[in-house]
Amino acid sequence: MSIVKIKSTDKYIDTSTLLQQLVVIGSPFTLGLLEIWHPTGSPGQTAFEAILPQVDWWLTLHILQLPLFGLMALSVVILVNNLQGWAARISRVGIAFFIVFYTALDSITGIASGLLIRTAKELPPQVQTFVSQQVNLFLTDPIVGGATFSLVGILGALGWLVGVSAAAIALRRVGVPRLPVVLLILSGVFFGLSHTPPTGPLGMGCFFLAVFLISFPEAKLKSIRLHKKGMQ
């Protein structure tokens, strides 16, 4: 998506293709919707106990997340496509970190742990206890863990935060209105904190609203006019 401001007007020309619009609008909508039902467990539960009753959904969700994370990275790249300057360059570097490390995190702590739990579903309690310990090791590992701070998790989350925030700055520098810029930064913060609810869906919701306003600025102008007309 590239955005060109017409001189002496407040209009923006969205020169993206239909496919690009589907990517930047459809990806956050789909991912945000799915993340609403991301299993989180209850206080006092082990990861094994929380995931076991819904392990099939856990695996399905984390497999779907892999291409969707890739599409979200592509969405950010599309947003800064053809933009120059330090902010656009930083955005591309940040989002590269996101796609490498966040998908690795999803594969290890999501898919691998889910496969372990599903394999142990029909096994004796003693074996399930052992598997539960192995899953906890996955999730709390300082290198690849997803339940606590880990190297891979931090690099992936920071990649998203930096990539999206820098994209917002780059867009603001070419004249994109303040509201979608703020929404993009909020998306970087919320989704960077966690992709699980509530912050994950909130982050994707902010991203969706931001790209919608960028792609269809006339929709915002129309709503403002209708609001003012209703107040008269």
PDB file of C-alpha atoms in Angstrom, residues 40-227:
ATOM      1  CA  THR A  40      -5.381 -18.982  28.540  1.00  0.00           C
ATOM      2  CA  GLY A  41      -6.124 -21.335  31.417  1.00  0.00           C
ATOM      3  CA  SER A  42      -7.134 -20.484  34.963  1.00  0.00           C
ATOM      4  CA  PRO A  43      -5.083 -19.506  38.025  1.00  0.00           C
ATOM      5  CA  GLY A  44      -3.563 -22.565  39.648  1.00  0.00           C
ATOM      6  CA  GLN A  45      -3.758 -24.691  36.500  1.00  0.00           C
ATOM      7  CA  THR A  46      -0.684 -26.093  34.839  1.00  0.00           C
ATOM      8  CA  ALA A  47      -0.322 -25.553  31.105  1.00  0.00           C
ATOM      9  CA  PHE A  48      -0.981 -29.262  30.586  1.00  0.00           C
ATOM     10  CA  GLU A  49      -4.248 -29.104  32.540  1.00  0.00           C
ATOM     11  CA  ALA A  50      -5.389 -25.977  30.690  1.00  0.00           C
ATOM     12  CA  ILE A  51      -4.592 -27.228  27.198  1.00  0.00           C
ATOM     13  CA  LEU A  52      -5.549 -30.920  27.481  1.00  0.00           C
ATOM     14  CA  PRO A  53      -9.375 -30.502  27.261  1.00  0.00           C
ATOM     15  CA  GLN A  54      -9.029 -28.332  24.139  1.00  0.00           C
ATOM     16  CA  VAL A  55      -5.784 -29.599  22.680  1.00  0.00           C
ATOM     17  CA  ASP A  56      -7.214 -30.035  19.172  1.00  0.00           C
ATOM     18  CA  TRP A  57      -8.312 -26.399  19.074  1.00  0.00           C
ATOM     19  CA  TRP A  58      -4.955 -25.363  20.565  1.00  0.00           C
ATOM     20  CA  LEU A  59      -3.119 -27.084  17.716  1.00  0.00           C
ATOM     21  CA  THR A  60      -5.488 -25.782  15.051  1.00  0.00           C
ATOM     22  CA  LEU A  61      -5.141 -22.219  16.322  1.00  0.00           C
ATOM     23  CA  HIS A  62      -1.350 -22.291  16.464  1.00  0.00           C
ATOM     24  CA  ILE A  63      -1.087 -23.797  12.994  1.00  0.00           C
ATOM     25  CA  LEU A  64      -3.385 -21.069  11.645  1.00  0.00           C
ATOM     26  CA  GLN A  65      -1.312 -18.436  13.424  1.00  0.00           C
ATOM     27  CA  LEU A  66       1.799 -19.288  11.408  1.00  0.00           C
ATOM     28  CA  PRO A  67       0.536 -17.976   8.039  1.00  0.00           C
ATOM     29  CA  LEU A  68      -1.398 -15.184   9.742  1.00  0.00           C
ATOM     30  CA  PHE A  69       1.733 -13.919  11.505  1.00  0.00           C
ATOM     31  CA  GLY A  70       3.408 -13.947   8.109  1.00  0.00           C
ATOM     32  CA  LEU A  71       0.525 -11.997   6.581  1.00  0.00           C
ATOM     33  CA  MET A  72       0.689  -9.460   9.415  1.00  0.00           C
ATOM     34  CA  ALA A  73       4.380  -8.952   8.705  1.00  0.00           C
ATOM     35  CA  LEU A  74       3.535  -8.529   5.022  1.00  0.00           C
ATOM     36  CA  SER A  75       0.856  -5.996   5.978  1.00  0.00           C
ATOM     37  CA  VAL A  76       3.427  -3.804   7.707  1.00  0.00           C
ATOM     38  CA  VAL A  77       5.768  -4.101   4.724  1.00  0.00           C
ATOM     39  CA  ILE A  78       2.914  -3.032   2.442  1.00  0.00           C
ATOM     40  CA  LEU A  79       2.174  -0.033   4.671  1.00  0.00           C
ATOM     41  CA  VAL A  80       5.707   1.317   4.267  1.00  0.00           C
ATOM     42  CA  ASN A  81       6.071   0.234   0.658  1.00  0.00           C
ATOM     43  CA  ASN A  82       7.781   2.971  -1.378  1.00  0.00           C
ATOM     44  CA  LEU A  83       8.313   5.100   1.740  1.00  0.00           C
ATOM     45  CA  GLN A  84      11.801   6.449   2.326  1.00  0.00           C
ATOM     46  CA  GLY A  85      13.624   7.597   5.440  1.00  0.00           C
ATOM     47  CA  TRP A  86      14.917   6.185   8.691  1.00  0.00           C
ATOM     48  CA  ALA A  87      11.497   5.259  10.101  1.00  0.00           C
ATOM     49  CA  ALA A  88      10.569   3.104   7.104  1.00  0.00           C
ATOM     50  CA  ARG A  89      13.950   1.362   7.215  1.00  0.00           C
ATOM     51  CA  ILE A  90      13.653   0.652  10.938  1.00  0.00           C
ATOM     52  CA  SER A  91      10.133  -0.673  10.367  1.00  0.00           C
ATOM     53  CA  ARG A  92      11.367  -3.200   7.816  1.00  0.00           C
ATOM     54  CA  VAL A  93      14.153  -4.385  10.124  1.00  0.00           C
ATOM     55  CA  GLY A  94      11.810  -4.665  13.100  1.00  0.00           C
ATOM     56  CA  ILE A  95       9.199  -6.636  11.225  1.00  0.00           C
ATOM     57  CA  ALA A  96      11.900  -9.003   9.956  1.00  0.00           C
ATOM     58  CA  PHE A  97      12.726  -9.814  13.588  1.00  0.00           C
ATOM     59  CA  PHE A  98       9.028 -10.367  14.252  1.00  0.00           C
ATOM     60  CA  ILE A  99       8.497 -12.837  11.437  1.00  0.00           C
ATOM     61  CA  VAL A 100      11.615 -14.846  12.320  1.00  0.00           C
ATOM     62  CA  PHE A 101      11.323 -15.027  16.084  1.00  0.00           C
ATOM     63  CA  TYR A 102       7.565 -14.868  16.641  1.00  0.00           C
ATOM     64  CA  THR A 103       6.866 -17.733  14.266  1.00  0.00           C
ATOM     65  CA  ALA A 104       9.642 -19.703  15.968  1.00  0.00           C
ATOM     66  CA  LEU A 105       7.987 -19.034  19.318  1.00  0.00           C
ATOM     67  CA  ASP A 106       4.618 -20.184  17.972  1.00  0.00           C
ATOM     68  CA  SER A 107       6.107 -23.345  16.498  1.00  0.00           C
ATOM     69  CA  ILE A 108       7.961 -24.361  19.646  1.00  0.00           C
ATOM     70  CA  THR A 109       5.691 -23.358  22.504  1.00  0.00           C
ATOM     71  CA  GLY A 110       2.438 -23.674  20.584  1.00  0.00           C
ATOM     72  CA  ILE A 111       2.629 -26.522  18.115  1.00  0.00           C
ATOM     73  CA  ALA A 112       5.329 -28.642  19.750  1.00  0.00           C
ATOM     74  CA  SER A 113       3.769 -28.465  23.210  1.00  0.00           C
ATOM     75  CA  GLY A 114       0.333 -29.159  21.729  1.00  0.00           C
ATOM     76  CA  LEU A 115       1.600 -32.282  19.995  1.00  0.00           C
ATOM     77  CA  LEU A 116       3.154 -33.504  23.234  1.00  0.00           C
ATOM     78  CA  ILE A 117      -0.093 -32.979  25.118  1.00  0.00           C
ATOM     79  CA  ARG A 118      -2.233 -34.627  22.447  1.00  0.00           C
ATOM     80  CA  THR A 119       0.080 -37.646  22.390  1.00  0.00           C
ATOM     81  CA  ALA A 120      -0.294 -38.007  26.164  1.00  0.00           C
ATOM     82  CA  LYS A 121      -4.074 -37.641  26.147  1.00  0.00           C
ATOM     83  CA  GLU A 122      -4.792 -41.369  26.440  1.00  0.00           C
ATOM     84  CA  LEU A 123      -1.692 -42.322  28.419  1.00  0.00           C
ATOM     85  CA  PRO A 124      -1.563 -43.302  32.119  1.00  0.00           C
ATOM     86  CA  PRO A 125      -1.516 -40.519  34.740  1.00  0.00           C
ATOM     87  CA  GLN A 126       2.142 -41.140  35.571  1.00  0.00           C
ATOM     88  CA  VAL A 127       3.132 -40.519  31.961  1.00  0.00           C
ATOM     89  CA  GLN A 128       0.899 -37.454  31.777  1.00  0.00           C
ATOM     90  CA  THR A 129       2.696 -36.042  34.806  1.00  0.00           C
ATOM     91  CA  PHE A 130       6.011 -36.450  33.010  1.00  0.00           C
ATOM     92  CA  VAL A 131       4.638 -34.806  29.848  1.00  0.00           C
ATOM     93  CA  SER A 132       3.262 -31.952  31.941  1.00  0.00           C
ATOM     94  CA  GLN A 133       6.756 -31.335  33.285  1.00  0.00           C
ATOM     95  CA  GLN A 134       8.194 -31.322  29.767  1.00  0.00           C
ATOM     96  CA  VAL A 135       5.563 -28.842  28.586  1.00  0.00           C
ATOM     97  CA  ASN A 136       6.390 -26.553  31.505  1.00  0.00           C
ATOM     98  CA  LEU A 137      10.049 -26.740  30.496  1.00  0.00           C
ATOM     99  CA  PHE A 138       9.065 -25.638  26.983  1.00  0.00           C
ATOM    100  CA  LEU A 139       7.023 -22.723  28.243  1.00  0.00           C
ATOM    101  CA  THR A 140       9.487 -21.459  30.849  1.00  0.00           C
ATOM    102  CA  ASP A 141      12.721 -22.018  28.948  1.00  0.00           C
ATOM    103  CA  PRO A 142      14.831 -18.816  29.015  1.00  0.00           C
ATOM    104  CA  ILE A 143      15.674 -19.168  25.321  1.00  0.00           C
ATOM    105  CA  VAL A 144      12.428 -20.275  23.658  1.00  0.00           C
ATOM    106  CA  GLY A 145       9.767 -20.184  26.390  1.00  0.00           C
ATOM    107  CA  GLY A 146       6.450 -18.491  25.761  1.00  0.00           C
ATOM    108  CA  ALA A 147       4.925 -18.328  29.239  1.00  0.00           C
ATOM    109  CA  THR A 148       7.730 -16.203  30.684  1.00  0.00           C
ATOM    110  CA  PHE A 149      10.297 -13.791  29.299  1.00  0.00           C
ATOM    111  CA  SER A 150      12.600 -15.576  26.881  1.00  0.00           C
ATOM    112  CA  LEU A 151      15.136 -14.505  24.284  1.00  0.00           C
ATOM    113  CA  VAL A 152      13.049 -15.627  21.311  1.00  0.00           C
ATOM    114  CA  GLY A 153       9.853 -14.189  22.773  1.00  0.00           C
ATOM    115  CA  ILE A 154      11.389 -10.801  23.547  1.00  0.00           C
ATOM    116  CA  LEU A 155      13.015 -10.486  20.118  1.00  0.00           C
ATOM    117  CA  GLY A 156       9.745 -11.366  18.400  1.00  0.00           C
ATOM    118  CA  ALA A 157       7.624  -9.010  20.502  1.00  0.00           C
ATOM    119  CA  LEU A 158      10.105  -6.139  20.214  1.00  0.00           C
ATOM    120  CA  GLY A 159      10.273  -6.740  16.475  1.00  0.00           C
ATOM    121  CA  TRP A 160       6.517  -6.213  16.255  1.00  0.00           C
ATOM    122  CA  LEU A 161       6.550  -3.153  18.523  1.00  0.00           C
ATOM    123  CA  VAL A 162       9.418  -1.496  16.672  1.00  0.00           C
ATOM    124  CA  GLY A 163       8.210  -2.505  13.215  1.00  0.00           C
ATOM    125  CA  VAL A 164       4.664  -1.212  13.672  1.00  0.00           C
ATOM    126  CA  SER A 165       5.611   1.915  15.638  1.00  0.00           C
ATOM    127  CA  ALA A 166       8.249   2.893  13.092  1.00  0.00           C
ATOM    128  CA  ALA A 167       5.731   2.293  10.298  1.00  0.00           C
ATOM    129  CA  ALA A 168       3.328   4.638  12.092  1.00  0.00           C
ATOM    130  CA  ILE A 169       6.012   7.325  12.289  1.00  0.00           C
ATOM    131  CA  ALA A 170       6.903   6.865   8.616  1.00  0.00           C
ATOM    132  CA  LEU A 171       3.256   7.222   7.631  1.00  0.00           C
ATOM    133  CA  ARG A 172       2.820  10.302   9.792  1.00  0.00           C
ATOM    134  CA  ARG A 173       5.829  11.899   8.102  1.00  0.00           C
ATOM    135  CA  VAL A 174       4.067  11.650   4.724  1.00  0.00           C
ATOM    136  CA  GLY A 175       0.871  13.184   6.057  1.00  0.00           C
ATOM    137  CA  VAL A 176      -1.280  10.311   7.290  1.00  0.00           C
ATOM    138  CA  PRO A 177      -3.751  11.635   9.918  1.00  0.00           C
ATOM    139  CA  ARG A 178      -2.996  11.312  13.610  1.00  0.00           C
ATOM    140  CA  LEU A 179      -5.761   8.843  14.553  1.00  0.00           C
ATOM    141  CA  PRO A 180      -4.605   5.859  12.445  1.00  0.00           C
ATOM    142  CA  VAL A 181      -1.018   6.600  13.468  1.00  0.00           C
ATOM    143  CA  VAL A 182      -1.946   6.399  17.158  1.00  0.00           C
ATOM    144  CA  LEU A 183      -3.943   3.219  16.530  1.00  0.00           C
ATOM    145  CA  LEU A 184      -0.936   1.603  14.858  1.00  0.00           C
ATOM    146  CA  ILE A 185       1.288   2.444  17.817  1.00  0.00           C
ATOM    147  CA  LEU A 186      -1.316   1.001  20.198  1.00  0.00           C
ATOM    148  CA  SER A 187      -1.367  -2.136  18.073  1.00  0.00           C
ATOM    149  CA  GLY A 188       2.384  -2.410  18.478  1.00  0.00           C
ATOM    150  CA  VAL A 189       2.093  -2.086  22.249  1.00  0.00           C
ATOM    151  CA  PHE A 190      -0.914  -4.368  22.817  1.00  0.00           C
ATOM    152  CA  PHE A 191       0.094  -7.210  20.505  1.00  0.00           C
ATOM    153  CA  GLY A 192       3.711  -6.859  21.593  1.00  0.00           C
ATOM    154  CA  LEU A 193       2.659  -7.549  25.170  1.00  0.00           C
ATOM    155  CA  SER A 194       0.936 -10.785  24.180  1.00  0.00           C
ATOM    156  CA  HIS A 195      -1.073 -12.268  21.332  1.00  0.00           C
ATOM    157  CA  THR A 196      -3.429 -13.908  23.833  1.00  0.00           C
ATOM    158  CA  PRO A 197      -6.594 -12.146  25.055  1.00  0.00           C
ATOM    159  CA  PRO A 198      -7.216  -9.437  25.958  1.00  0.00           C
ATOM    160  CA  THR A 199      -4.169  -7.656  24.528  1.00  0.00           C
ATOM    161  CA  GLY A 200      -3.860  -9.750  21.360  1.00  0.00           C
ATOM    162  CA  PRO A 201      -7.369  -9.079  20.024  1.00  0.00           C
ATOM    163  CA  LEU A 202      -7.080  -5.433  21.120  1.00  0.00           C
ATOM    164  CA  GLY A 203      -3.842  -5.055  19.189  1.00  0.00           C
ATOM    165  CA  MET A 204      -5.322  -6.548  16.052  1.00  0.00           C
ATOM    166  CA  GLY A 205      -8.445  -4.431  16.462  1.00  0.00           C
ATOM    167  CA  CYS A 206      -6.326  -1.279  16.572  1.00  0.00           C
ATOM    168  CA  PHE A 207      -4.377  -2.386  13.505  1.00  0.00           C
ATOM    169  CA  PHE A 208      -7.582  -3.167  11.607  1.00  0.00           C
ATOM    170  CA  LEU A 209      -9.107   0.233  12.399  1.00  0.00           C
ATOM    171  CA  ALA A 210      -5.879   2.011  11.475  1.00  0.00           C
ATOM    172  CA  VAL A 211      -5.502   0.419   8.057  1.00  0.00           C
ATOM    173  CA  PHE A 212      -9.215   0.830   7.379  1.00  0.00           C
ATOM    174  CA  LEU A 213      -8.961   4.571   8.033  1.00  0.00           C
ATOM    175  CA  ILE A 214      -5.839   4.784   5.879  1.00  0.00           C
ATOM    176  CA  SER A 215      -7.387   2.813   3.031  1.00  0.00           C
ATOM    177  CA  PHE A 216     -10.791   4.489   3.188  1.00  0.00           C
ATOM    178  CA  PRO A 217     -10.317   7.999   4.639  1.00  0.00           C
ATOM    179  CA  GLU A 218     -13.583   9.077   3.047  1.00  0.00           C
ATOM    180  CA  ALA A 219     -15.427   6.748   5.455  1.00  0.00           C
ATOM    181  CA  LYS A 220     -14.137   8.760   8.409  1.00  0.00           C
ATOM    182  CA  LEU A 221     -15.018  12.073   6.750  1.00  0.00           C
ATOM    183  CA  LYS A 222     -18.520  10.832   5.999  1.00  0.00           C
ATOM    184  CA  SER A 223     -19.088   9.696   9.588  1.00  0.00           C
ATOM    185  CA  ILE A 224     -17.919  13.081  10.890  1.00  0.00           C
ATOM    186  CA  ARG A 225     -20.298  14.906   8.551  1.00  0.00           C
ATOM    187  CA  LEU A 226     -23.212  12.693   9.615  1.00  0.00           C
ATOM    188  CA  HIS A 227     -22.366  13.254  13.278  1.00  0.00           C
TER     189      HIS A 227
END
